[in-house]
Structure formats: C-alpha cells, structure tokens
CSV table of C-alpha atoms in Angstrom, one decimal:
chain,number,residue,atom,x,y,z
A,1,MET,CA,0.0,0.0,0.0
A,2,THR,CA,1.1,3.6,-0.8
A,3,TYR,CA,0.1,6.0,1.9
A,4,LEU,CA,-1.3,9.5,1.0
A,5,CYS,CA,0.4,11.7,3.7
A,6,VAL,CA,-0.6,15.3,4.5
A,7,PRO,CA,2.3,17.2,5.7
A,8,ILE,CA,1.5,19.8,8.6
A,9,PHE,CA,3.9,22.5,10.0
A,10,VAL,CA,3.2,22.6,13.6
A,11,ASN,CA,3.6,26.3,14.5
A,12,ASP,CA,0.5,26.3,16.6
A,13,PHE,CA,-0.7,23.2,18.3
A,14,SER,CA,-4.4,24.1,18.3
A,15,HIS,CA,-4.1,24.7,14.5
A,16,ALA,CA,-2.4,21.4,14.0
A,17,ARG,CA,-5.2,19.6,15.7
A,18,ARG,CA,-7.5,21.2,13.4
A,19,ASP,CA,-5.4,20.3,10.4
A,20,ILE,CA,-5.1,16.7,11.4
A,21,ALA,CA,-9.0,16.6,11.5
A,22,LEU,CA,-9.2,18.3,8.1
A,23,ALA,CA,-6.6,15.8,6.7
A,24,ALA,CA,-8.7,12.9,7.9
A,25,GLU,CA,-11.8,14.3,6.4
A,26,ALA,CA,-10.0,14.8,3.0
A,27,GLY,CA,-9.1,11.2,2.9
A,28,ALA,CA,-5.5,11.1,4.1
A,29,ASP,CA,-3.9,7.8,5.3
A,30,LEU,CA,-1.6,9.6,7.7
A,31,VAL,CA,-0.1,13.0,8.6
A,32,GLU,CA,3.6,14.2,8.8
A,33,LEU,CA,4.0,16.6,11.7
A,34,ARG,CA,6.7,19.1,11.1
A,35,ILE,CA,7.8,20.2,14.6
A,36,ASP,CA,10.6,22.3,13.4
A,37,THR,CA,9.8,25.3,15.7
A,38,ALA,CA,8.6,23.2,18.7
A,39,THR,CA,10.8,23.0,22.0
A,40,ASP,CA,8.2,21.4,24.4
A,41,ALA,CA,8.2,17.5,24.3
A,42,GLU,CA,5.0,17.2,26.3
A,43,GLU,CA,3.1,19.4,23.8
A,44,VAL,CA,4.3,17.1,21.0
A,45,ARG,CA,3.2,14.1,23.0
A,46,ASN,CA,-0.2,15.6,23.7
A,47,LEU,CA,-0.7,16.4,20.0
A,48,LEU,CA,0.1,12.9,19.1
A,49,LYS,CA,-2.3,11.3,21.7
A,50,ALA,CA,-5.0,13.6,20.3
A,51,SER,CA,-4.3,12.7,16.6
A,52,THR,CA,-7.1,10.9,14.7
A,53,LEU,CA,-4.6,9.8,12.1
A,54,PRO,CA,-1.3,7.8,12.3
A,55,ALA,CA,1.6,10.3,12.3
A,56,ILE,CA,5.1,10.8,11.2
A,57,VAL,CA,7.1,13.2,13.3
A,58,THR,CA,9.9,15.2,11.9
A,59,CYS,CA,12.0,18.1,13.2
A,60,ARG,CA,13.9,19.2,10.1
A,61,PRO,CA,17.1,21.3,10.5
A,62,GLU,CA,17.8,24.4,8.5
A,63,TRP,CA,20.7,22.7,6.8
A,64,GLU,CA,18.3,20.2,5.2
A,65,GLY,CA,15.4,22.5,4.2
A,66,GLY,CA,13.7,22.7,7.6
A,67,GLN,CA,13.4,25.6,10.2
A,68,SER,CA,14.8,24.0,13.3
A,69,GLU,CA,17.7,25.9,14.9
A,70,LEU,CA,18.5,23.2,17.3
A,71,GLY,CA,21.6,21.1,17.2
A,72,ASP,CA,21.4,17.5,16.2
A,73,GLU,CA,21.5,16.1,19.6
A,74,GLN,CA,18.8,18.5,20.9
A,75,ARG,CA,16.6,17.7,18.0
A,76,LEU,CA,17.0,13.9,18.2
A,77,ARG,CA,16.3,14.1,22.0
A,78,LEU,CA,13.1,16.2,21.2
A,79,LEU,CA,12.0,13.5,18.8
A,80,ASP,CA,12.7,10.8,21.2
A,81,GLU,CA,11.0,12.5,24.2
A,82,GLY,CA,8.1,14.0,22.3
A,83,ALA,CA,7.2,11.3,19.8
A,84,GLY,CA,8.1,8.3,21.9
A,85,ASN,CA,5.9,5.4,21.2
A,86,HIS,CA,3.0,7.7,20.3
A,87,ALA,CA,4.2,8.4,16.7
A,88,SER,CA,3.8,5.8,14.0
A,89,TYR,CA,7.1,6.8,12.4
A,90,ILE,CA,10.0,9.3,13.2
A,91,ASP,CA,11.8,10.8,10.4
A,92,VAL,CA,15.5,11.5,10.9
A,93,GLU,CA,18.1,12.7,8.5
A,94,LEU,CA,20.9,10.3,7.5
A,95,LYS,CA,23.4,13.1,8.3
A,96,SER,CA,22.0,13.6,11.8
A,97,LEU,CA,22.2,9.9,12.7
A,98,ALA,CA,25.9,9.9,11.5
A,99,ASN,CA,26.6,13.1,13.5
A,100,ALA,CA,24.7,12.4,16.8
A,101,GLY,CA,23.1,9.0,16.5
A,102,GLN,CA,24.2,8.2,20.0
A,103,ALA,CA,21.7,10.9,21.2
A,104,PHE,CA,18.7,8.9,19.8
A,105,SER,CA,17.6,6.4,22.4
A,106,ARG,CA,14.6,5.0,20.9
A,107,PRO,CA,14.7,1.4,22.3
A,108,ASP,CA,14.5,-0.8,19.2
A,109,ARG,CA,14.9,2.1,16.7
A,110,SER,CA,12.0,0.7,14.8
A,111,ARG,CA,9.4,2.7,12.9
A,112,LEU,CA,12.2,5.0,11.7
A,113,ILE,CA,12.3,6.8,8.4
A,114,VAL,CA,15.9,7.7,7.4
A,115,SER,CA,16.0,10.5,5.0
A,116,SER,CA,18.2,12.6,2.6
A,117,HIS,CA,17.1,15.8,0.8
A,118,ASP,CA,18.8,17.9,-1.8
A,119,PHE,CA,17.1,21.2,-2.7
A,120,LEU,CA,19.7,22.1,-5.3
A,121,GLY,CA,19.5,19.1,-7.7
A,122,ARG,CA,20.3,15.4,-8.1
A,123,PRO,CA,22.9,14.4,-5.5
A,124,GLU,CA,26.2,13.7,-7.1
A,125,ARG,CA,26.6,10.6,-4.9
A,126,LEU,CA,22.8,9.5,-5.3
A,127,TYR,CA,23.4,5.7,-5.4
A,128,ASN,CA,26.0,5.9,-2.7
A,129,LEU,CA,23.4,7.7,-0.6
A,130,ILE,CA,21.0,4.8,-1.3
A,131,ALA,CA,23.5,2.2,-0.3
A,132,ASP,CA,24.0,4.2,2.9
A,133,LEU,CA,20.3,4.4,3.6
A,134,ASN,CA,20.0,0.6,2.9
A,135,ARG,CA,22.7,0.0,5.5
A,136,SER,CA,21.1,2.2,8.0
A,137,PHE,CA,18.8,0.7,10.8
A,138,GLY,CA,15.7,2.6,9.5
A,139,ASP,CA,12.6,0.8,8.5
A,140,VAL,CA,12.0,3.1,5.6
A,141,ASN,CA,14.3,5.0,3.1
A,142,LYS,CA,13.5,8.4,2.0
A,143,ILE,CA,15.5,10.1,-0.9
A,144,VAL,CA,14.2,13.4,-2.3
A,145,TRP,CA,15.9,15.9,-4.6
A,146,MET,CA,15.1,18.9,-6.9
A,147,ALA,CA,14.5,17.7,-10.3
A,148,ARG,CA,16.7,19.2,-13.0
A,149,THR,CA,14.6,17.9,-15.8
A,150,VAL,CA,11.5,15.7,-16.2
A,151,ARG,CA,13.8,12.6,-16.7
A,152,ASP,CA,14.8,12.7,-13.0
A,153,ASN,CA,11.4,11.1,-12.3
A,154,LEU,CA,12.5,8.0,-14.1
A,155,GLU,CA,15.5,7.7,-11.8
A,156,ALA,CA,13.0,8.0,-8.8
A,157,PHE,CA,10.9,5.2,-10.3
A,158,GLU,CA,14.1,3.0,-10.8
A,159,ILE,CA,14.9,3.5,-7.1
A,160,LEU,CA,11.4,2.2,-6.1
A,161,GLN,CA,11.6,-0.7,-8.5
A,162,THR,CA,14.9,-1.9,-7.1
A,163,ARG,CA,14.2,-1.0,-3.5
A,164,HIS,CA,15.6,-3.2,-0.6
A,165,LYS,CA,13.1,-1.9,2.0
A,166,PRO,CA,10.1,0.4,1.9
A,167,THR,CA,11.2,3.5,0.2
A,168,ILE,CA,10.0,7.1,-0.5
A,169,ALA,CA,11.6,8.4,-3.7
A,170,LEU,CA,10.4,11.9,-4.9
A,171,CYS,CA,11.6,14.8,-7.1
A,172,MET,CA,10.7,18.4,-6.1
A,173,GLY,CA,9.7,21.3,-8.3
A,174,GLU,CA,7.4,21.4,-11.3
A,175,ALA,CA,9.4,19.0,-13.3
A,176,GLY,CA,9.2,16.5,-10.4
A,177,ILE,CA,5.4,16.5,-10.0
A,178,VAL,CA,5.1,13.2,-11.9
A,179,SER,CA,7.0,11.2,-9.3
A,180,ARG,CA,4.5,12.3,-6.6
A,181,ILE,CA,1.3,11.6,-8.8
A,182,LEU,CA,2.7,8.1,-9.8
A,183,ALA,CA,4.3,7.1,-6.6
A,184,LYS,CA,1.5,4.6,-5.9
A,185,LYS,CA,1.9,3.0,-9.4
A,186,PHE,CA,5.6,2.2,-8.4
A,187,GLY,CA,4.8,1.0,-4.9
A,188,ALA,CA,6.2,3.9,-3.0
A,189,PHE,CA,5.8,3.8,0.9
A,190,LEU,CA,4.0,7.3,0.6
A,191,THR,CA,3.6,10.5,-1.2
A,192,PHE,CA,3.0,13.9,0.4
A,193,ALA,CA,-0.1,15.9,-0.5
A,194,PRO,CA,-0.7,19.1,1.6
A,195,LEU,CA,-4.1,20.5,2.5
A,196,SER,CA,-3.5,23.5,0.5
A,197,ALA,CA,-0.8,25.0,-1.8
A,198,PRO,CA,0.4,27.3,0.9
A,199,GLY,CA,0.7,24.3,3.4
A,200,ALA,CA,3.2,22.6,1.2
A,201,THR,CA,6.4,21.5,2.9
A,202,ALA,CA,8.4,21.1,-0.5
A,203,PRO,CA,8.3,22.5,-3.9
A,204,GLY,CA,6.0,20.7,-6.4
A,205,GLN,CA,3.7,19.0,-3.7
A,206,VAL,CA,0.2,18.5,-5.2
A,207,THR,CA,-2.7,19.1,-2.8
A,208,ILE,CA,-4.6,16.3,-1.3
A,209,ALA,CA,-7.8,17.5,-3.1
A,210,ASP,CA,-6.3,17.5,-6.4
A,211,MET,CA,-4.5,14.1,-5.8
A,212,LYS,CA,-7.7,12.5,-4.9
A,213,ARG,CA,-10.0,14.1,-7.4
A,214,LEU,CA,-8.0,15.6,-10.2
A,215,TYR,CA,-5.4,12.7,-10.5
A,216,ARG,CA,-7.7,9.8,-9.4
A,217,TRP,CA,-5.3,8.6,-6.5
A,218,ASP,CA,-7.6,6.0,-5.5
A,219,ALA,CA,-8.0,4.4,-8.9
A,220,VAL,CA,-4.2,4.2,-9.8
A,221,ALA,CA,-2.5,0.8,-9.7
A,222,ALA,CA,0.6,-0.8,-10.9
A,223,ASP,CA,-0.9,-1.5,-14.5
A,224,THR,CA,-2.7,1.9,-14.8
A,225,LYS,CA,-1.9,3.4,-18.3
A,226,VAL,CA,-0.2,6.8,-18.3
A,227,PHE,CA,-1.0,9.7,-20.5
A,228,GLY,CA,0.0,13.3,-20.3
A,229,VAL,CA,0.5,16.8,-21.8
A,230,VAL,CA,4.0,17.7,-23.0
A,231,GLY,CA,4.9,21.3,-23.0
A,232,SER,CA,6.7,24.3,-21.3
A,233,PRO,CA,4.8,25.6,-19.3
A,234,VAL,CA,2.3,23.0,-18.5
A,235,GLY,CA,1.1,24.1,-15.0
A,236,HIS,CA,-1.7,26.1,-16.5
A,237,SER,CA,-3.1,23.2,-18.7
A,238,MET,CA,-6.8,22.1,-18.2
A,239,SER,CA,-6.0,18.8,-20.0
A,240,PRO,CA,-5.3,16.8,-16.8
A,241,ALA,CA,-8.7,17.9,-15.4
A,242,VAL,CA,-10.5,17.1,-18.6
A,243,HIS,CA,-9.0,13.8,-19.4
A,244,ASN,CA,-8.9,12.3,-15.9
A,245,ALA,CA,-12.6,13.2,-15.5
A,246,GLY,CA,-13.1,11.4,-18.8
A,247,PHE,CA,-11.4,8.3,-17.6
A,248,GLU,CA,-13.4,8.4,-14.5
A,249,THR,CA,-16.8,8.8,-16.3
A,250,VAL,CA,-16.3,5.8,-18.6
A,251,GLY,CA,-14.4,3.6,-16.2
A,252,PHE,CA,-11.0,3.6,-18.2
A,253,ASP,CA,-8.0,2.5,-16.1
A,254,GLY,CA,-5.8,5.6,-17.0
A,255,VAL,CA,-4.2,8.7,-15.4
A,256,TYR,CA,-3.1,11.9,-17.1
A,257,VAL,CA,-0.3,13.9,-15.9
A,258,PRO,CA,1.7,17.1,-16.7
A,259,PHE,CA,5.2,16.6,-18.3
A,260,LEU,CA,7.4,19.6,-18.2
A,261,VAL,CA,9.8,19.3,-21.0
A,262,ASN,CA,12.3,22.2,-21.8
A,263,GLU,CA,12.4,23.9,-25.0
A,264,GLY,CA,14.3,22.5,-28.0
A,265,TYR,CA,14.2,19.4,-30.1
A,266,GLU,CA,17.0,17.5,-28.1
A,267,SER,CA,14.9,18.0,-24.8
A,268,PHE,CA,11.9,16.6,-26.4
A,269,LYS,CA,13.7,13.8,-28.1
A,270,ALA,CA,15.4,12.8,-24.8
A,271,PHE,CA,12.0,12.7,-23.1
A,272,MET,CA,10.5,10.6,-25.7
A,273,GLU,CA,13.3,8.1,-26.0
A,274,SER,CA,13.5,7.6,-22.2
A,275,PHE,CA,9.7,7.7,-21.2
A,276,ILE,CA,8.4,5.5,-24.0
A,277,SER,CA,10.9,2.8,-23.2
A,278,PHE,CA,10.8,2.8,-19.5
A,279,ALA,CA,9.6,-0.5,-18.1
A,280,GLY,CA,6.5,-0.2,-15.9
A,281,LEU,CA,5.4,3.2,-16.8
A,282,ASP,CA,2.9,2.1,-19.5
A,283,LEU,CA,2.9,5.4,-21.3
A,284,ALA,CA,0.2,5.1,-23.9
A,285,GLY,CA,-0.5,8.6,-25.3
A,286,LEU,CA,0.5,12.2,-25.2
A,287,SER,CA,-0.9,15.6,-25.9
A,288,ILE,CA,1.7,18.0,-27.3
A,289,THR,CA,1.4,21.7,-26.7
A,290,ILE,CA,3.7,24.8,-27.0
A,291,PRO,CA,6.6,24.7,-28.0
A,292,HIS,CA,6.8,21.1,-28.9
A,293,LYS,CA,4.2,20.5,-31.8
A,294,GLU,CA,6.8,20.9,-34.5
A,295,ASN,CA,9.3,18.9,-32.5
A,296,ALA,CA,6.7,16.0,-32.2
A,297,LEU,CA,6.2,15.9,-35.9
A,298,ARG,CA,10.0,15.9,-36.5
A,299,TYR,CA,10.5,13.1,-33.9
A,300,LEU,CA,7.7,11.0,-35.5
A,301,GLN,CA,9.1,11.5,-39.0
A,302,GLU,CA,12.6,10.3,-37.8
A,303,LYS,CA,10.9,7.1,-36.3
A,304,GLY,CA,9.0,6.4,-39.4
A,305,ALA,CA,5.8,6.6,-37.5
A,306,GLN,CA,2.3,6.8,-39.0
A,307,ILE,CA,1.5,10.5,-39.3
A,308,GLU,CA,-1.8,11.9,-40.5
A,309,PRO,CA,-1.3,13.6,-43.9
A,310,LEU,CA,-2.9,17.0,-43.0
A,311,ALA,CA,-0.9,17.1,-39.8
A,312,ALA,CA,2.3,16.8,-42.0
A,313,THR,CA,1.0,19.6,-44.2
A,314,ILE,CA,0.2,21.8,-41.3
A,315,GLY,CA,3.8,20.9,-40.0
A,316,ALA,CA,2.7,20.1,-36.3
A,317,VAL,CA,1.3,17.3,-34.3
A,318,ASN,CA,-0.6,17.7,-31.0
A,319,THR,CA,-1.4,14.0,-30.4
A,320,ILE,CA,0.6,10.9,-30.1
A,321,VAL,CA,-0.8,7.5,-29.7
A,322,ILE,CA,1.6,4.7,-28.3
A,323,GLU,CA,0.6,1.2,-29.2
A,324,ARG,CA,2.3,-1.8,-27.8
A,325,ASN,CA,2.3,-5.5,-29.0
A,326,ASN,CA,4.6,-7.5,-26.9
A,327,ALA,CA,8.1,-6.1,-27.7
A,328,LEU,CA,6.9,-3.9,-30.6
A,329,THR,CA,6.0,-0.2,-30.0
A,330,ARG,CA,4.2,1.7,-32.7
A,331,LEU,CA,3.8,5.5,-32.7
A,332,ARG,CA,1.1,7.4,-34.4
A,333,GLY,CA,0.6,11.1,-34.7
A,334,PHE,CA,-2.2,13.5,-35.8
A,335,SER,CA,-3.7,16.9,-35.1
A,336,SER,CA,-6.9,17.0,-33.2
A,337,ASP,CA,-6.7,20.8,-33.4
A,338,TYR,CA,-7.7,21.1,-37.1
A,339,ALA,CA,-10.6,18.8,-36.8
A,340,ALA,CA,-11.8,20.7,-33.7
A,341,ILE,CA,-11.7,23.9,-35.8
A,342,LEU,CA,-13.4,22.4,-38.6
A,343,ASP,CA,-16.1,20.6,-36.8
A,344,SER,CA,-16.9,23.5,-34.6
A,345,ILE,CA,-17.7,25.7,-37.6
A,346,THR,CA,-19.4,23.1,-39.6
A,347,THR,CA,-21.7,21.9,-36.7
A,348,LYS,CA,-22.6,25.5,-36.0
A,349,LEU,CA,-23.5,26.2,-39.6
A,350,GLY,CA,-25.2,22.8,-40.1
A,351,ILE,CA,-23.0,22.0,-43.1
A,352,ALA,CA,-20.6,19.4,-44.4
A,353,ARG,CA,-16.9,20.2,-44.5
A,354,GLU,CA,-17.0,20.3,-48.3
A,355,ARG,CA,-19.5,23.1,-48.1
A,356,LEU,CA,-16.8,25.3,-46.7
A,357,ALA,CA,-15.7,26.0,-50.3
A,358,ASP,CA,-18.6,28.4,-50.3
A,359,TYR,CA,-17.4,30.6,-47.5
A,360,ARG,CA,-14.9,33.4,-47.1
A,361,VAL,CA,-13.1,33.2,-43.7
A,362,ALA,CA,-10.9,35.9,-41.9
A,363,VAL,CA,-8.2,34.2,-39.7
A,364,ILE,CA,-6.8,36.5,-37.4
A,365,GLY,CA,-3.3,35.5,-36.4
A,366,ALA,CA,-0.5,33.7,-38.0
A,367,GLY,CA,0.8,31.6,-35.2
A,368,GLY,CA,0.3,27.9,-34.5
A,369,THR,CA,-3.5,28.1,-34.3
A,370,GLY,CA,-3.8,30.4,-37.2
A,371,ARG,CA,-1.6,28.0,-39.2
A,372,THR,CA,-3.7,25.0,-38.3
A,373,ALA,CA,-6.9,27.0,-39.2
A,374,VAL,CA,-5.6,28.2,-42.6
A,375,ALA,CA,-4.3,24.8,-43.6
A,376,ALA,CA,-7.6,23.0,-42.6
A,377,LEU,CA,-9.9,25.7,-44.2
A,378,ALA,CA,-7.9,25.8,-47.3
A,379,HIS,CA,-7.9,22.0,-47.6
A,380,TYR,CA,-11.6,22.1,-47.9
A,381,GLY,CA,-11.7,24.8,-50.3
A,382,ALA,CA,-12.5,27.8,-48.3
A,383,THR,CA,-11.3,31.4,-49.4
A,384,VAL,CA,-9.1,32.5,-46.5
A,385,VAL,CA,-7.9,36.0,-45.6
A,386,VAL,CA,-5.0,36.0,-43.1
A,387,TYR,CA,-4.6,39.0,-41.0
A,388,ASN,CA,-1.6,39.5,-38.6
A,389,ARG,CA,0.1,42.4,-36.9
A,390,THR,CA,3.3,41.6,-38.9
A,391,PHE,CA,2.0,41.5,-42.5
A,392,ASP,CA,5.0,39.7,-43.8
A,393,ARG,CA,4.3,36.8,-41.6
A,394,ALA,CA,0.7,36.8,-42.8
A,395,LYS,CA,1.9,36.8,-46.4
A,396,ALA,CA,4.3,33.8,-45.8
A,397,LEU,CA,1.5,31.8,-44.4
A,398,ALA,CA,-0.9,32.7,-47.2
A,399,ASP,CA,1.7,31.9,-49.9
A,400,GLU,CA,2.5,28.6,-48.3
A,401,PHE,CA,-1.2,27.4,-48.5
A,402,ASN,CA,-2.7,29.4,-51.3
A,403,GLY,CA,-3.8,27.1,-54.2
A,404,LYS,CA,-3.9,24.0,-52.2
A,405,THR,CA,-7.5,23.6,-53.0
A,406,GLY,CA,-8.6,26.9,-51.4
A,407,HIS,CA,-7.6,30.5,-52.1
A,408,VAL,CA,-5.4,32.1,-49.4
A,409,VAL,CA,-4.5,35.8,-49.4
A,410,ALA,CA,-2.9,38.1,-46.8
A,411,ALA,CA,-4.1,41.4,-45.6
A,412,LYS,CA,-3.0,44.1,-43.2
A,413,MET,CA,-4.6,44.3,-39.8
A,414,GLU,CA,-5.8,47.8,-40.5
A,415,LYS,CA,-8.0,46.5,-43.3
A,416,LEU,CA,-9.8,44.0,-41.0
A,417,ARG,CA,-12.6,46.5,-40.4
A,418,ASP,CA,-13.4,46.6,-44.1
A,419,CYS,CA,-13.5,42.8,-44.4
A,420,CYS,CA,-16.4,41.3,-46.1
A,421,CYS,CA,-15.8,37.7,-44.7
A,422,ARG,CA,-18.7,35.4,-43.5
A,423,ILE,CA,-16.6,33.8,-40.8
A,424,TYR,CA,-14.1,35.5,-38.4
A,425,LEU,CA,-11.7,33.3,-36.5
A,426,ASN,CA,-9.6,34.8,-33.8
A,427,ALA,CA,-6.4,32.6,-33.6
A,428,THR,CA,-4.4,34.9,-31.3
A,429,SER,CA,-4.3,35.2,-27.5
A,430,VAL,CA,-5.8,38.7,-27.6
A,431,GLY,CA,-8.7,38.8,-25.1
A,432,MET,CA,-7.4,35.9,-22.9
A,433,TYR,CA,-7.5,36.2,-19.1
A,434,PRO,CA,-6.3,38.5,-17.6
A,435,ASN,CA,-6.5,40.8,-20.5
A,436,ILE,CA,-10.2,40.5,-20.9
A,437,ALA,CA,-10.8,44.0,-22.0
A,438,GLN,CA,-9.0,43.5,-25.2
A,439,SER,CA,-10.3,42.4,-28.6
A,440,PRO,CA,-8.5,41.5,-31.9
A,441,VAL,CA,-10.8,43.8,-33.8
A,442,GLY,CA,-10.5,46.7,-31.4
A,443,ASP,CA,-13.1,48.6,-29.6
A,444,GLU,CA,-15.4,49.9,-32.4
A,445,PRO,CA,-18.3,47.7,-33.6
A,446,MET,CA,-17.8,45.6,-36.7
A,447,LYS,CA,-20.2,45.5,-39.6
A,448,TRP,CA,-21.6,42.1,-38.5
A,449,SER,CA,-25.1,40.5,-39.0
A,450,ALA,CA,-27.0,37.4,-38.3
A,451,ASP,CA,-25.1,35.8,-41.2
A,452,THR,CA,-21.8,36.4,-39.6
A,453,LEU,CA,-20.0,33.7,-37.4
A,454,ALA,CA,-17.4,34.8,-34.9
A,455,PHE,CA,-15.1,32.1,-33.6
A,456,ASP,CA,-12.5,32.7,-30.7
A,457,SER,CA,-9.9,30.1,-30.0
A,458,VAL,CA,-9.6,31.7,-26.6
A,459,TYR,CA,-11.5,29.7,-23.9
A,460,ASN,CA,-10.7,31.8,-20.8
A,461,PRO,CA,-13.0,33.8,-20.4
A,462,MET,CA,-15.7,31.7,-22.0
A,463,GLU,CA,-17.2,34.9,-23.5
A,464,THR,CA,-14.4,37.1,-24.6
A,465,LYS,CA,-14.8,40.7,-25.7
A,466,PHE,CA,-14.5,39.7,-29.3
A,467,LEU,CA,-17.5,37.3,-28.8
A,468,ARG,CA,-19.5,39.9,-26.9
A,469,GLN,CA,-19.0,42.2,-29.7
A,470,ALA,CA,-20.2,39.7,-32.2
A,471,ARG,CA,-23.3,38.6,-30.1
A,472,GLU,CA,-24.4,42.4,-29.6
A,473,ALA,CA,-24.1,42.8,-33.3
A,474,GLY,CA,-26.4,39.9,-33.8
A,475,ALA,CA,-23.8,37.4,-35.1
A,476,GLN,CA,-23.5,33.7,-34.3
A,477,THR,CA,-20.6,32.9,-32.0
A,478,ILE,CA,-18.5,29.8,-31.2
A,479,GLY,CA,-16.3,30.0,-28.0
A,480,GLY,CA,-12.9,28.5,-27.3
A,481,VAL,CA,-14.4,26.0,-25.0
A,482,GLU,CA,-16.1,24.3,-27.9
A,483,MET,CA,-12.8,23.9,-29.8
A,484,PHE,CA,-10.8,22.7,-26.7
A,485,VAL,CA,-13.3,20.1,-25.8
A,486,ARG,CA,-13.5,18.7,-29.3
A,487,GLN,CA,-9.9,18.4,-29.7
A,488,ALA,CA,-9.7,16.7,-26.3
A,489,ALA,CA,-12.4,14.3,-27.1
A,490,SER,CA,-10.5,13.3,-30.2
A,491,GLN,CA,-7.5,12.4,-28.3
A,492,PHE,CA,-9.5,10.6,-25.8
A,493,GLU,CA,-11.2,8.4,-28.3
A,494,ALA,CA,-7.8,7.6,-30.1
A,495,TRP,CA,-6.2,6.5,-26.8
A,496,THR,CA,-9.1,4.7,-25.3
A,497,GLY,CA,-11.1,3.3,-28.2
A,498,GLN,CA,-14.2,4.5,-26.3
A,499,SER,CA,-16.6,7.4,-27.0
A,500,ALA,CA,-15.7,10.5,-25.1
A,501,PRO,CA,-17.9,11.8,-22.4
A,502,ILE,CA,-18.1,15.2,-24.2
A,503,GLN,CA,-20.6,16.9,-21.8
A,504,THR,CA,-18.5,15.9,-18.8
A,505,MET,CA,-15.3,17.4,-20.5
A,506,ARG,CA,-17.3,20.5,-21.3
A,507,THR,CA,-18.5,20.9,-17.7
A,508,ILE,CA,-15.0,20.6,-16.3
A,509,VAL,CA,-13.6,23.2,-18.5
A,510,GLU,CA,-16.5,25.6,-17.9
A,511,ASN,CA,-16.2,25.1,-14.1
A,512,ARG,CA,-12.3,25.6,-14.2
A,513,VAL,CA,-12.0,28.9,-16.3
A,514,THR,CA,-11.0,31.9,-14.3
A,515,VAL,CA,-13.8,34.3,-15.3
C-alpha cells in the first residue's frame, strides 16, 4: 500500500489539531507533523495522543530545508521524548544519525524513516546515498531531490523498482510532480499531499484534493496506463482535469499527468526516448502543446511513425498514440486541433466540411493556431484571408497554402474593419485572461449581422470581448471551450477506443475557467 500523507507545519498546536482533522476528512492515510519550531516535548506528546490519524514526526534542521535551529543532539532528543511510542514513524536525516546517532535512544529504533534531501538538484552521490540508506537501521528509506528535468522522475521510479526496503523516492519542483502523482503506481511507501498549496512543505507538492479528485489517486494501480501533456509551461493546462474526468466517467484505467519538457528538439527527443521505453510506466498517449508541436512531428518522422497527412501539411502534431504489442512499440501522430476547428464551424452552420468552399473566412493571427486553421480551411476549399500584426508573416503563411484547394491571401490588420468575410476566427491570444478588455478587432463595432459567425480560440474567459461584440451585433458565436473540448475528445477516443464523455469534459472546462 502507498500511503497518502498530509504534511503539517506545527507552528501552533491548536491549529495542528484542526489540520489533522481536516486531513482525515480529506481522505489522508496519515500525517507528517513538522515540529521544526517546537521545543516542548510534552506538547508534542499531547498532540500525538489527540491525533485521529497515524503520524510521522519530523524536526527538520535548516541545513536540510527545515526551520529548526536546534543542534543535532537536541533535535533527536526532542523527537525521542516528544514522539516516543506515540508516533507511527519518526523521520531523521541520514546525516543527523551519522553526526549524533548516540543521542537517539529509541529502544529498538523501529518505525524509523531515514531521509536525505537535496534542494539544489540530483545528489552527485545518489546511489552511494541509497547504499548508505540501505545500511542504516531505519525501516523506511527516503530520498528526495530537486528535479533538473522531467527525466529525473524515471530515476526515482528506478529506485522504487529496485528497493531493498520500503522507500520514498520523490523529485521536487514542477518537473518532479510526476514522481508524486505516480508514486502509488511504483509502490512507494508514501507520497505527500498538503491540505493547500500554502501548506506545502516542499516545492511541487500536489494538494490532497487534487491528488484524490484531479489525479484519481484511489484508482491508480501498478498496471494503470499513463497519458500526459508535454509542454513548457504545463502548470496552467486544463488537460489533466478534462482527461482524468473522462477516464473516471467511462471507467477507463488511466491517469493523465503534466510533463514539463524544456524547449528545444533535443529535450523533446530525450524525453520521448526515455519515457516510451521505461519499463513499468505504461505510457500510452501524449498531448503535445507549445513549444513542442513541431518537435513532435520531426521526432515521429525520424521514427518512421504513422502521421496523418494533413498534420504533416500543417507541420505540427498535437497528439501521439503509443501502441504496444509485446516487444513492438508503434507510434501514431495526428492533429486534433484542425478537426476541432472544422467541426466547430460546420456543426454551428449545419453544413458538411465540403461546403466550406462556399465561404470566405478571416483568420486573425499567423501563429500555431492560425496556421492550423488556414491549412484546414484551405484543404476544404474555403477562401481564407490571413490578418496579422506583422504583414510579412501573414503573407508567408498565405503563400504557403494558397492554391492547395482553397484560395489564401494576406491582408494588413488595419484592413480588417473593411473585411467582407462570413466567418471570423480569432487565432491569437488577444482577449485571454487576464487581458479580458482587449479584442482582436479593437473597440469599435464591426459591420456584422446574423449571417456572420465569430469564432474565438480563446477559452478563458468563455465569452471574450470579441465574442461579446459579435453577439451584440447579432452574429452567431463559437467560444474556445467548444474547440478545446472537441480536440480533447478526439485524443481521448484515439487513446481509449471509447466514445468521449463530451458533456463531462465541457462541464470541467467551464467550471475551471477563471472568469
């Protein structure tokens, strides 16, 4: 069993009692009481006696990321006298035992966690440290370090796979979040999950509410399939919430996590090579976001993978399917973005994709989303006008796709107000939270009517200023939530082989947007 442990700073004993009760209510298996600032052993004993959950007691020194100013002998004595037999476990640093182990008089030294932390990065002597931990008289080993890259998580998993005794192996920081979420999959002794983000005792800890509900802690097992979003940054992504809720709804044994992968093709390639082949991870599918969509296409091309033709034409992939058949691993890549754009428009208008040839479309923005929209619309014969702050970039995009079924031209942004298009698609981030007072068409009303369709790729807020302007002019509108949900649903179905619970996904996004 892997325990879900809530860490609690004991700066006030009455508050600590309240937090223990809240941890029990939230579904924690045990708590870690950080008594770094405590000096009274009796108060510690009384807190433990009143605890409704099993407790680990720790008094962490400043030199290992804690707040205690006591010397090693004083701290060990406080742990001995305060925790005594009332604590389920006592956590003591490996260095402290080496420096002042004789001051630690716990009778049989059982129920002891021996730990080592490095807040700067991977310890140079990592495997020597593990050997030292194995030789210690502790019941449980604990090794924690600040992740340099997402690949450090795999080393933590290897430590768990080859453990000689119950082990906690975690990576700190945003890049190390995966080690915390998947600790149960690899049989760790525990993972830490604070009551709230401010209550975290180390960088990168995920709250217990998110562990239980967002990351499906109770459903994760050794054979659970792993999916995730690859990008930089990834902390803001709604994809984990959307896909994990989808897995829960249809009863699929999967968990979706954030993979922070640094910019650059080499970083992306190193991630793919190491994570796909890692035994026991069961990586089965990936969403690819900024800045790696082009890197994903390049990697798949190098591997000779199956790539959707239109995705290759667009020059970007946002979805990878990983299929395994015994020792054979096959990769498949496609773009769920372009289909989401097309289907959002055609569903709203009640037409088939082929009917887009009858429409003139203004695409605002020549970045990744704009490029996807232009390629998809031109593929189905639409006349596309590309508007961008930098005209040369708009012209380069138009020239690339002009004549590929549809007609594509570029226009200067100042000409947008004179546009006679039927469909207007905002493919920029203008109007995204927190800049909700902005619109890609400015402040003055456009000459729109009931025959006009305004489509905003921004999903936060759900109704942007751009969409509000269109609605007030009597135009039809499509919000970014529609596009986001459709692209996520396509990924979900490719990975699971099941119909996506679209309404569940839509509700999750709508409930999580900021405004």
